[in-house]
Structure formats: C-alpha cells, structure tokens
C-alpha cells in the first residue's frame, strides 16, 4: 500500500467518522467536531489528488477478475483513481473543505434545529461525492451516485416544515431519479455490449461498437448527466432546490455536486467512447449556449439572492459545456491539440466555478442568515455590517463576471481562444458555429457582470432597505474564514492559472490523446496550428502586475498635490429633501432595462396601479404607485406540461392492470417469471 | 527585428506618456471642433489640463452612506484602463516588452473598469447613481459580443487575437490590406466605439439633465481628485479605443524597425492620426442628436450584423479583414 | 492598377451591402430614402469601376445613368411624395428593428451558403459579388414584406432592383446597355406610377396604409 492509497483510505475513514459523529451528536461540540473532521479529511483528499495528478494512479487491474485476492483494501472497495477522477476529486475536496469549515459557524448561528443531522448529512454527502469520483466499476459508481442524490435530497428538505422546501425536494428527487435511470440505461448498454463493468474494460471494447449503440449511449448519458449538471432543458429542479436548502448545502450542491454531471459526461463520452460524430459536439454546443444565455437572463430578474445564484450555476454549466462541445468537435475534426485547449478551458472553468460559486453561496448564506430574508429588496448596506463577507462576495462577483485578475477570466479567455482556433481548422461550419457561440459567451459574461453589479450593489451597498438589514450582526469567523480560503484560491488561480493547468495536464492527455507537454503552461498547447508561433498570448501575472502599476500611478496622481483631507458630506440629492432608502434603486428597477430589451424572451406580465395618497390639492404630485413585473419561465412551460401529461396518461392506462384482486397480481408474477425464464434461454443461458 | 531591453522599456514608458499626456489635448480638440461646427468659440486647447490640475488639488467629498467601494473605485478603474495601453501597437512593432495579453484581455480590462465604476455608482444609494449604473452595465453587456466578433473579424486572417500581429499583417500588406471584410469590421468597430465610450448619439457628456445621463449619472457623487481620475480615465479610454481602431484599420505608419528616426516619425504619424480621428468623431457628434435609450440595442444588433457579416464575407471575396 | 480596381470594386460592393443592412434599422422614411440614395451612388461607382476594368464605354454610360436616376432623381421624387402626402413619416413595420437586422445577417449567410459556391464564369474576377447581390436582393424583398406603408414598399422594390443590377454587372460586365436602359426607364415609370397611385389612394381613402387592404378579407 503506497502513500496515495493510504491517504485516500484515511480521508474516506475520516469522512465516515464525521458522518457517524454528526448523526450521533448530542452536544454542540460534537457537531463542531464533525464538521472540522470532514474539513480535515477533505484537505487530505486534496493532497492525495494532487499527488495522483502529478504522477501515479490507483489501478484497479485486479478487480475485473473474479477469485483473485485484491492487493490492498482500496482495491477491495472497487476504487480506482485515474487522472480524470483525481482532477474532479481535487475540485470536490478544495471547495468541500472550505464549505465544511464555514459550516461550523454557519450551523451554530443560523440553523436552529437538527444541527447534528446537518453535520452528518454534509459529511455523508461529501463522502458519496468522493466515491463517485473514485468509483472504478459501474456498480460502485451507480451506488455512490444514488446515495449522493438521496443524501442531497434529505439535505434539501432539511427545513421540511416549510412546504416550499418539501416541494422543491420532491421535484429534485423525481428528476434525479429519472436521470439515474438514463445513466443506468447508458451503462447497461455499454456493459452488455462490451462484456465488462470496469472503466478500462469498457473503454477497450467501446471502440468497436455499432454506431447506433454508441449514439444511444451518448444520448442516455447526455440526458442523465445533463440533468444532474442542470443543463437546459433539464435544469428546472435546480432553481428551486438550491434556495430551499441551508446555504452551506446550497454551496455544496451548486458549487460541487453539479460538476459531477460534467465528470460523468466526460467519463462516458470521451473516456469510454473516445469521442464521436460531429452531431454530438454540435448538440452539446447548442445546449451549452442555450444554458449559458438562458441561465444568466433568468438570473437577472431574480430578487431572491439564492435563486439568483442558482440560475448562475445553470449559466456556468452552459459555459463548461461549450468547452466540452468544442473539445469534442476538434477531436472529431482531427485536431487533438485544439481539443485539449477547449477541454482545458472546460476543466479549468469547472474548478473555477466550484470555487467562486461556493464562495458566493457562503456569502449569501451569511447575508440571508443575518437579515432573515432572501429578498434583495430588503437587504442593502450590509458592507458595513459584515465587511469580511462583503469582500469575499465582491471577489466572487468579480470572478464569476470573468474580470481580470480573477480565475473566471482565465477560463473564459481560454474558451475564447479555443473558439478562435476554429479558424485554423478550415471547417466553415465549425468556424461559423464557434463564432456565433463566442458572441453568445461574450453576451453571457457581460450580462453576468450586470447581474452581479445588481446583486452586490443592492444587497451590500447603499443604505439598508429594511430594519432587518439595519440590525444585521456580524457573521461567525469560521464562515468568513471559509470564504477567505475560497477567495484566495480565486485570486491565485487568476494570477497563476499555470498551477491549475499543470494539474490538468494528465487528464487532458488521457481524454484527447494529444501530446500535451508536461506542465500545461499557457504556452504549452504548443502544437497549435495558429500562426502565433505556438504560444497563447496571455500572462495573467503580468496583467496583475500592470494593474498594480496602474494603481501606483493613480496613487501618485492622488497625492501629487499633497495629502487630501477626507471630507464626508451628505449624498447629492438633486434638490430633493432628504432622500430615504425607499428612493434607492431597487432590484426590480435595476433589472428592468434588460427585461425590456429581451422582451421576446421574458414575456413579462407587468402590472401597475396607482391610487391617490393625499387629499387634494396634492393629488397630482403624490400618488401611491405600485409596479410589479412577473416573469414566467417559458422553457418550463414548454417542456414539462407535455411530459407530465404523457406520464399521467400512461399511468391511467397502466391503472387498468390494478384490479385489486390478489389472483391477478399472482398471475402477473407468474407471467413475469415464465417470461424471464424464456428470455434467459433465448439469449443463450445454460442449455439442457 | 527585436530591440534591446532598455530600448523596449523606453518605448513602453513612451506609450504610457503618449496616451496619458495627449488624451486631455485630444478631448480639447474634440470639444473645440464641435463648438466651431456649432458656431461657438469653444474652450482653449489647454483647458482640460487646467481642469485636471485644479481637480487634483481639491479634496474629495464622500457621501455618508458610501463605503470603501466608492473610495477605491476611481483608482481601480484608472489602473484597469492604464493596463490596456501596452496591448495596442501605438508606434512601433513588435510591441515593446513582448506580449502579455491580447485584445480579449483588453475587453476584460475595460469590463473591469466598467464594473467597478458601476458598483461605486450604487454605493451612495442615490437614485441617479443606480440609474446610471444599470444603463452603463446593459450597454456594456450588449457591446461585449460586438467586441468579440470584431476581434474575430480583424484577427482571423492574421491568425491571432493580438493587435500587434493584426497590425503587422496590415503594415506588410500595404494597400492590399483594404478589403470588404475589413470595411465591415471597421463599421462594426465604429458603432462599438460610440457605445463603449459613450459618445453621441448614445450618451451626451455635456447634458445637465440627470434623467438622460448615463456616465455622468454614475459619477455624480464624485468630486476633487477622484473626479480627476475618472475624467482623465474617460479621456484616455476614448484615446485607447481610437488608437486601437487606428492600429487595426489603418496601421500604416507604425514603425517596424527600432531606429530612432523611424520611431520618432511613427510617433508623429500616430499623433496626427489620433488628432484626425478625434476631429472625425467630433464632426460626427455635432451632426447627430441623442437617440432614445433603447435604440442602443438596435445599434449593437446592427454592429453584430456587420461584424459577423465581415466574417462571412471572407468566404466570398477573399482577402479578409 | 487593375488589381486596385478589383479591390475598390469589392469594397464599393460591400458598401452596397452595408447600406442595405442600414436600411433595415431606419424608422424615419426620409432616412430610408437617404440610405437608398447612398446605396445607389455606391452602385454607380461599382459600375464605373467595372467599366474601368474592362474599358467598356457603354458601362460608363450605365454608371452615370445609375447615379443620376437612382441616386438623385428617384430619391428626390420619393422625398417629394413623402412631403406632399403629409403622412406620418415613421416607417411602420411588422418585424422589430432588431429582428430585421438579424434577419439581414441571416440573409447574407444564406446567400453565401447557397450562391457562394457558384462561379458561373471562372474568368470573371468579380464573381464573388454574386452572393452580395443576392443578399441585397433578398434584403429588398424583406423590406417589401415587413414594412407596412406603400411608400416603404416602393423603397424595398428599388433596393431589390439594385441587387439585380449588381448581379448583372458582377456576372456579365453589365446586362448590356439596352436592357439596362430599358430597366432604368421602367423604374422611372414605376416610380411615377407609384406616386400617382399613392396620391389617388390618399385622395380616396385618406391614408396609404397597405394594412387597410386587410378589409378585403372575406
């Protein structure tokens, strides 16, 4: 047993212990210990995954052979860790560690009851996610996947006294199960066609499958994993489930869990099937573009802070899918180096999103916890009540808006570069498609910036819009500490993305077969066929340095005529008498121009009424006006009612089978049994 | 031909001095030409320098409800705009001190500057600040796809998203660089420039009515040295956008050798080109009235059409932008 | 010099396309007419460049004719019609400005897709203009469909005509002087007829809204 295996075993044991400790806890100190143990185990996992990414694997070669004695307990569990697993393990564990650390204070301060359940549930949730990443066989994968879904369902309905939570949980459970069904279909197809249940065995045999089977596997995997990743049109569980859960759980789900949908998709489509025809790529690209744009457009009109963040997860999944789709496309066109570039963007953005979305959800958790409301219109001025949280949220907002020098910018930059590289493939369709998608991506990131000026500006800046916001306290230090870790990662990966890209080298080499040099520094993807001499023109460290130099110049301008006195005065009021916070710009008002520009998309239902507020003669000047705008979700309206009515119709037809007589049911069992026996014989069971 | 490191450093600093020093004069030229066109005399050419100097000497006043965002936003915005300067080939190729970024980085830095200014506008909690902020942000969001497509349109024939590589191709091709895709890309860029820098018919920087303001509404709360940073930054954002247009659309005159005489000549040429372009912009501004706010969306859509049309035309008429 | 002329030819043809797109975003009829005038001017210059390239005097005549008739006389007539009719000067449309602009882009893509591969005479260096001219033709058609007023429909028809003319000079160095002369005369007549027709409509119905034809529905 080597160090890598030992570390993995230790962290699995640690997470299990944290789970048990949490569920069994009686006193607050045990809850705290459970969270801390979970965080520590995650940190160990991080170290382990980095070790694997830098060299070495956890092979499962002895697994497929019945009767052999496994060489180590890790292998006995059916665990395998190849570079792709290790990369996603890294994504899970870094955010997981920070979130569990933040949960210590979060649970103590903001969760009134069932803290032990929350602690144990979070530990188990992370444990199942680690297992999903490291499962070496389809059985372990499916078991871990289902366990992950179930645990997260129970965490979503943590506040089950709230009817909304229950309903959100139900939608989530049903959609997740349908998705697992699709994944099962794709795995069973692969397993029966290749006669193997391990990744290596399937990958070895998948190349020779008939195209029809491969297409079916692809579609089933796309639906199954796409639902978990919340890709449009399978996204509708997410905007309900994430706000309903406690914020640390939202952070785990939105920041970490949905990434495993991407993991599964990469595993099946590139790892097992090794790429496919170009329509696979175009399908993923189209769904990615729609997810990105629809996600951000819906996010803009949300006034529930957590719901707003949830829609941004859909947007970012769309961005990641754009990278995956472009990678598939380049692979199909025969440019593995370009495929590596696009997939590097996808992998990097996966990690980046895990970092900044966890950060943002923790910040939202503090804001929601302290003010007791999720409504942006009732927040405001929180920057003075909780400066640390505000700074963390600010960093997250810059990162998700793809602004330098933070990490979101680097991954989107890589994605733009890979789209631009289409011009060296000579495929007109690819060039035009990726140019359109570049415009879509640019619009998306511009709108994301818009949305986060709104979110940060309305929630944290200006004056408090309600009494709760005015009386908000300062959040616990462990929460701020957890956010600090994530914010530091956002900055570090923005200034030195080479660190992350180095770690992504081996997964990329494995996925694309490209000769990606060791140390995928930005100049690495060196056999790029574009004429720029092989290296990609970005040195994020230099950008940060230049920004620093610019700040120095600004400081010099500021001081050149002596140190200024700081004068604090009243706000400029344009002649109005003492503007009140009610006269500030609201979240609705802030979003209104975009609603108007994309009217065809939103189809808003606007209502305004007014009534005289004062007796004459003031009636002309003073009227109470109320303006509300309601936005339905058309995608939901188009997709789900037909599906639901189809299922109900089927169920009604099926209900004829339900006669209520015991003999009928016995007859069904009998018929099924005989049918199965015949089937076994038909497909070549033991001959008489 | 590569130059020695000291020479590159001098050129690097020279670019900064050129843009920082020249941008108030360019603004003055713009204002004066506009005034002349409208039959007024206009301010003297040194007026912007005097204004800046005076503002720098004054204390900044902050609103009671403002936080650190308000205090640091002008410096961050200024720094982000400054960082774009070396991304553009002003007078010598290859750009001094190598290449640390491309035009997509430039888009990111402009977005950073916009983001922080728009946040600061919501900080004090005044209604006008929020109004300016939302307008600036949605206009910026609509401009971004145009910018990316324009970069693709200019960059695809050169196989690079770096302004230096694009300009180098233009210089080496000479007059053969002009082509229909280039024309379309230029038109798209000009529309983009009007939106990005808030010129008429998008935004009227001389307005006194808060309800029609965009940029001015955002900086209403600022005074003294902070306002100086913002106004100076605004001036050289215009210079940067116009300088980029010159580098991409008419790069002829940029020196490709590092001899002192040629580089000095190139500096002279770029100053003349900048002046000329500002005069053109001011003539354009004098001739139009401000458009209704939501017509901006029509304008950016049209710019998308042009930029994408430029890409599509390369398949038909060859050449490429 | 010939190389330069080909380049200039391409660029002036692109201006024709640009003006066709711009005509899609106008909301005032006068602005639409002005853009048409610029388009016709660019078309005349294109024809002139073709003439220079092939040293063909008859095409010079054609170019001059285009500039005089299409760029000066017709716009002048149309402006007079707008003024005299006293109708609202706004362009009423079925498709929003943004949708129209994007449709303009889609039209170009379709034209490039469909016509881009066709090179009827390999020796014609300006065959690349064919997709542009088809796009201009279709944009004119689009104007015809989506703009409500009769007068804006006339402009759409004229833009279509410009597209046909561009295709003509792109492919055959001019359709031949007499065909073209006939076409130009035809157009002039068309404009005059349209004007008289519009004035009659105005006198009879007090408006020139083509939408009113809906009343004919059973």
Coordinates of C-alpha atoms in Angstrom, one line a residue, chain A residues 31-339:
Chain A
X31 CA -21.4 18.9 15.8
X32 CA -18.4 21.2 15.5
X33 CA -16.0 18.3 15.6
X34 CA -17.9 16.5 12.9
X35 CA -17.6 19.5 10.5
X36 CA -14.0 20.0 11.4
X37 CA -13.2 16.4 10.9
X38 CA -14.9 16.5 7.5
X39 CA -13.0 19.6 6.5
X40 CA -9.7 18.0 7.5
X41 CA -10.5 14.8 5.6
X42 CA -11.2 16.9 2.5
X43 CA -7.9 18.7 2.9
X44 CA -6.2 15.3 3.0
X45 CA -8.1 14.3 -0.1
X46 CA -6.8 17.5 -1.8
X47 CA -3.2 16.5 -1.1
X48 CA -3.9 12.9 -2.3
X49 CA -5.5 14.1 -5.6
X50 CA -2.6 16.4 -6.2
X51 CA -0.2 13.6 -5.7
X52 CA -2.1 11.4 -8.2
X53 CA -2.3 14.3 -10.7
X54 CA 1.5 14.8 -10.5
X55 CA 2.1 11.1 -11.2
X56 CA 0.8 7.7 -10.4
X57 CA -2.6 6.2 -10.3
X58 CA -4.6 3.8 -8.1
X59 CA -5.0 0.9 -10.5
X60 CA -7.9 -1.5 -10.3
X61 CA -6.4 -4.0 -12.6
X62 CA -7.2 -7.0 -10.3
X63 CA -10.8 -6.0 -10.0
X64 CA -12.4 -7.5 -13.1
X65 CA -11.1 -10.9 -12.3
X66 CA -13.3 -12.9 -10.0
X67 CA -11.5 -15.0 -7.5
X68 CA -8.3 -13.0 -7.3
X69 CA -7.4 -11.6 -3.9
X70 CA -7.2 -7.8 -4.1
X71 CA -3.8 -6.4 -3.4
X72 CA -5.0 -3.8 -1.0
X73 CA -8.1 -2.7 0.9
X74 CA -8.5 0.2 -1.5
X75 CA -8.8 -2.1 -4.4
X76 CA -11.1 -4.4 -2.5
X77 CA -13.6 -1.5 -2.3
X78 CA -13.6 -1.3 -6.1
X79 CA -11.9 2.1 -6.1
X80 CA -9.9 3.4 -8.9
X81 CA -8.4 6.8 -9.4
X82 CA -7.2 7.8 -12.8
X83 CA -6.2 11.4 -13.7
X84 CA -9.7 12.4 -14.6
X85 CA -11.0 11.1 -11.3
X86 CA -8.2 12.9 -9.4
X87 CA -9.0 16.2 -11.1
X88 CA -12.6 16.1 -10.0
X89 CA -11.6 14.8 -6.6
X90 CA -9.5 18.0 -6.4
X91 CA -12.5 20.1 -7.4
X92 CA -14.7 18.4 -4.8
X93 CA -12.2 18.4 -2.0
X94 CA -11.0 22.0 -2.1
X95 CA -14.4 23.5 -2.1
X96 CA -15.7 20.8 0.2
X97 CA -13.0 21.6 2.8
X98 CA -13.7 25.3 2.8
X99 CA -17.5 24.8 2.9
X100 CA -17.3 22.3 5.8
X101 CA -15.1 24.7 7.7
X102 CA -17.5 27.5 7.1
X103 CA -20.4 25.2 8.2
X104 CA -19.1 25.1 11.7
X105 CA -20.1 28.7 12.4
X106 CA -23.0 28.7 9.9
X107 CA -24.8 25.8 11.6
X108 CA -24.2 27.2 15.0
X109 CA -25.6 30.6 14.2
X110 CA -28.2 30.1 11.5
X111 CA -29.6 26.6 11.8
X112 CA -32.0 26.4 14.7
X113 CA -32.6 22.7 14.8
X114 CA -31.3 19.3 13.6
X115 CA -27.7 20.5 13.5
X116 CA -26.3 17.1 14.1
X117 CA -28.4 15.8 11.2
X118 CA -27.0 18.6 9.0
X119 CA -23.4 17.8 10.1
X120 CA -23.8 14.1 9.5
X121 CA -25.6 14.7 6.2
X122 CA -22.9 17.0 4.9
X123 CA -20.2 14.5 5.8
X124 CA -22.0 11.7 4.1
X125 CA -22.8 14.0 1.1
X126 CA -19.1 14.7 0.6
X127 CA -18.2 11.1 1.2
X128 CA -20.5 10.0 -1.6
X129 CA -19.1 12.6 -3.9
X130 CA -15.6 11.3 -3.3
X131 CA -16.8 7.8 -4.0
X132 CA -18.5 8.9 -7.3
X133 CA -15.2 10.4 -8.4
X134 CA -13.1 7.3 -7.5
X135 CA -15.5 4.5 -8.4
X136 CA -13.7 2.0 -10.6
X137 CA -16.7 0.0 -11.7
X138 CA -20.2 0.9 -12.9
X139 CA -21.7 -0.8 -9.8
X140 CA -19.9 1.3 -7.3
X141 CA -20.5 4.4 -9.4
X142 CA -24.2 3.8 -9.5
X143 CA -24.5 3.1 -5.8
X144 CA -22.5 6.1 -4.9
X145 CA -24.4 8.2 -7.4
X146 CA -27.8 7.2 -6.0
X147 CA -26.5 7.7 -2.4
X148 CA -25.4 11.2 -3.3
X149 CA -28.8 12.0 -4.8
X150 CA -30.6 10.7 -1.7
X151 CA -28.4 12.4 0.8
X152 CA -28.7 15.7 -1.0
X153 CA -32.5 15.2 -1.2
X154 CA -32.6 14.9 2.6
X155 CA -30.4 17.9 3.0
X156 CA -32.7 20.0 0.6
X157 CA -35.7 19.2 2.8
X158 CA -33.8 20.0 6.0
X159 CA -36.3 22.7 6.7
X160 CA -39.2 20.3 6.0
X161 CA -41.7 22.3 8.0
X162 CA -41.6 24.6 5.0
X163 CA -43.9 23.4 2.3
X164 CA -41.8 25.1 -0.4
X165 CA -38.8 23.0 0.7
X166 CA -40.7 19.8 0.5
X167 CA -42.0 20.6 -2.9
X168 CA -38.5 21.6 -4.2
X169 CA -37.1 18.4 -2.7
X170 CA -39.8 16.3 -4.4
X171 CA -39.1 17.9 -7.9
X172 CA -35.4 17.3 -7.3
X173 CA -35.9 13.7 -6.3
X174 CA -38.1 12.8 -9.2
X175 CA -35.9 14.4 -11.8
X176 CA -32.7 13.0 -10.3
X177 CA -34.2 9.5 -10.4
X178 CA -35.3 9.8 -14.0
X179 CA -31.7 11.0 -14.7
X180 CA -30.2 8.0 -12.9
X181 CA -32.5 5.8 -15.0
X182 CA -31.0 7.3 -18.1
X183 CA -27.5 6.8 -16.7
X184 CA -28.3 3.2 -15.9
X185 CA -29.5 2.7 -19.5
X186 CA -26.3 4.0 -20.9
X187 CA -24.1 1.9 -18.5
X188 CA -26.1 -1.2 -19.2
X189 CA -25.8 -0.8 -22.9
X190 CA -22.1 -0.4 -22.5
X191 CA -21.7 -3.2 -20.1
X192 CA -23.7 -5.7 -22.2
X193 CA -22.1 -4.6 -25.4
X194 CA -18.5 -4.8 -24.1
X195 CA -18.9 -7.5 -21.5
X196 CA -17.1 -5.6 -18.9
X197 CA -18.0 -3.5 -15.9
X198 CA -14.8 -1.6 -15.3
X199 CA -13.9 1.6 -17.0
X200 CA -10.8 0.1 -18.6
X201 CA -12.7 -2.9 -19.9
X202 CA -15.5 -0.8 -21.3
X203 CA -13.1 1.7 -22.9
X204 CA -11.2 -1.2 -24.5
X205 CA -14.3 -2.6 -26.0
X206 CA -16.3 0.5 -26.8
X207 CA -14.4 1.4 -29.9
X208 CA -15.9 -1.5 -31.9
X209 CA -19.5 -0.9 -31.0
X210 CA -22.0 -0.2 -33.8
X211 CA -22.8 3.5 -34.3
X212 CA -26.4 3.0 -33.2
X213 CA -25.4 1.7 -29.8
X214 CA -22.9 4.4 -29.4
X215 CA -25.4 7.1 -30.3
X216 CA -27.9 5.6 -27.8
X217 CA -25.3 5.5 -25.1
X218 CA -24.4 9.1 -25.8
X219 CA -28.0 10.4 -25.7
X220 CA -28.8 8.5 -22.5
X221 CA -25.6 9.8 -20.8
X222 CA -26.3 13.3 -22.0
X223 CA -29.8 13.3 -20.6
X224 CA -28.8 11.6 -17.3
X225 CA -25.7 13.6 -16.5
X226 CA -27.1 16.7 -18.1
X227 CA -29.9 16.6 -15.6
X228 CA -27.5 16.4 -12.7
X229 CA -25.5 19.2 -14.2
X230 CA -28.7 21.2 -14.6
X231 CA -28.3 21.7 -18.3
X232 CA -31.3 23.4 -20.1
X233 CA -33.9 21.9 -20.6
X234 CA -33.3 19.5 -17.7
X235 CA -32.5 22.3 -15.3
X236 CA -35.7 23.1 -13.6
X237 CA -35.0 21.2 -10.3
X238 CA -32.1 23.5 -9.6
X239 CA -33.6 26.9 -9.1
X240 CA -36.0 25.5 -6.6
X241 CA -33.7 23.1 -4.8
X242 CA -30.7 25.3 -4.2
X243 CA -32.5 28.2 -2.4
X244 CA -34.6 25.7 -0.3
X245 CA -31.6 24.1 1.2
X246 CA -29.5 25.6 4.0
X247 CA -26.8 27.8 2.4
X248 CA -23.8 25.5 3.1
X249 CA -25.7 22.7 1.4
X250 CA -26.5 25.0 -1.5
X251 CA -22.8 25.7 -1.7
X252 CA -22.0 22.0 -1.8
X253 CA -24.7 21.3 -4.4
X254 CA -24.2 24.2 -6.7
X255 CA -20.5 24.5 -6.2
X256 CA -19.6 20.9 -6.2
X257 CA -22.3 18.3 -6.9
X258 CA -23.4 19.5 -10.3
X259 CA -19.8 19.4 -11.5
X260 CA -20.1 15.6 -11.2
X261 CA -22.6 15.7 -14.0
X262 CA -19.8 17.1 -16.2
X263 CA -17.5 14.5 -14.8
X264 CA -19.9 11.7 -15.8
X265 CA -20.3 13.2 -19.3
X266 CA -16.6 13.5 -19.8
X267 CA -16.1 10.0 -18.5
X268 CA -18.6 8.4 -20.8
X269 CA -18.3 10.5 -24.0
X270 CA -14.5 11.0 -24.1
X271 CA -13.2 8.5 -21.6
X272 CA -15.2 5.4 -22.6
X273 CA -16.5 6.2 -26.1
X274 CA -13.5 8.2 -27.1
X275 CA -15.4 10.9 -28.9
X276 CA -18.0 10.6 -31.7
X277 CA -19.5 12.1 -34.7
X278 CA -19.8 15.8 -35.1
X279 CA -23.5 16.0 -34.3
X280 CA -22.7 15.0 -30.7
X281 CA -20.4 18.0 -30.5
X282 CA -23.0 20.4 -32.1
X283 CA -25.7 19.1 -29.8
X284 CA -23.6 19.8 -26.7
X285 CA -22.6 23.2 -28.0
X286 CA -26.2 24.2 -28.7
X287 CA -27.3 23.0 -25.3
X288 CA -24.4 24.8 -23.7
X289 CA -25.1 28.1 -25.5
X290 CA -28.8 28.0 -24.6
X291 CA -28.0 27.1 -21.0
X292 CA -25.5 29.9 -20.6
X293 CA -27.7 32.6 -22.1
X294 CA -31.0 31.4 -20.6
X295 CA -29.3 30.9 -17.2
X296 CA -28.0 34.4 -17.0
X297 CA -31.1 36.0 -18.4
X298 CA -33.3 34.3 -15.7
X299 CA -30.7 35.2 -13.0
X300 CA -31.0 38.9 -13.8
X301 CA -34.7 39.0 -12.9
X302 CA -34.4 37.1 -9.7
X303 CA -34.8 39.0 -6.4
X304 CA -34.2 36.1 -4.2
X305 CA -30.4 36.2 -3.7
X306 CA -30.0 32.4 -3.6
X307 CA -32.3 31.8 -6.6
X308 CA -30.2 34.4 -8.5
X309 CA -27.1 32.4 -7.7
X310 CA -28.8 29.1 -8.6
X311 CA -29.6 30.4 -12.1
X312 CA -25.9 31.5 -12.5
X313 CA -25.0 27.8 -11.9
X314 CA -27.0 26.9 -15.0
X315 CA -25.2 29.7 -16.9
X316 CA -21.8 28.4 -15.8
X317 CA -22.7 24.8 -16.6
X318 CA -23.5 26.1 -20.0
X319 CA -20.1 27.7 -20.3
X320 CA -18.4 24.4 -19.3
X321 CA -20.5 22.5 -21.8
X322 CA -19.3 24.9 -24.5
X323 CA -15.8 23.9 -23.7
X324 CA -16.7 20.2 -23.7
X325 CA -18.6 20.5 -27.0
X326 CA -15.7 22.4 -28.7
X327 CA -13.3 19.8 -27.5
X328 CA -15.5 17.0 -29.0
X329 CA -15.7 19.0 -32.2
X330 CA -12.0 19.5 -32.5
X331 CA -11.4 15.8 -31.7
X332 CA -13.8 14.9 -34.5
X333 CA -12.1 17.2 -36.9
X334 CA -8.8 15.6 -36.1
X335 CA -7.1 18.4 -34.0
X336 CA -6.3 16.8 -30.6
X337 CA -4.2 19.7 -29.6
X338 CA -7.1 22.1 -30.1
X339 CA -9.4 19.7 -28.3

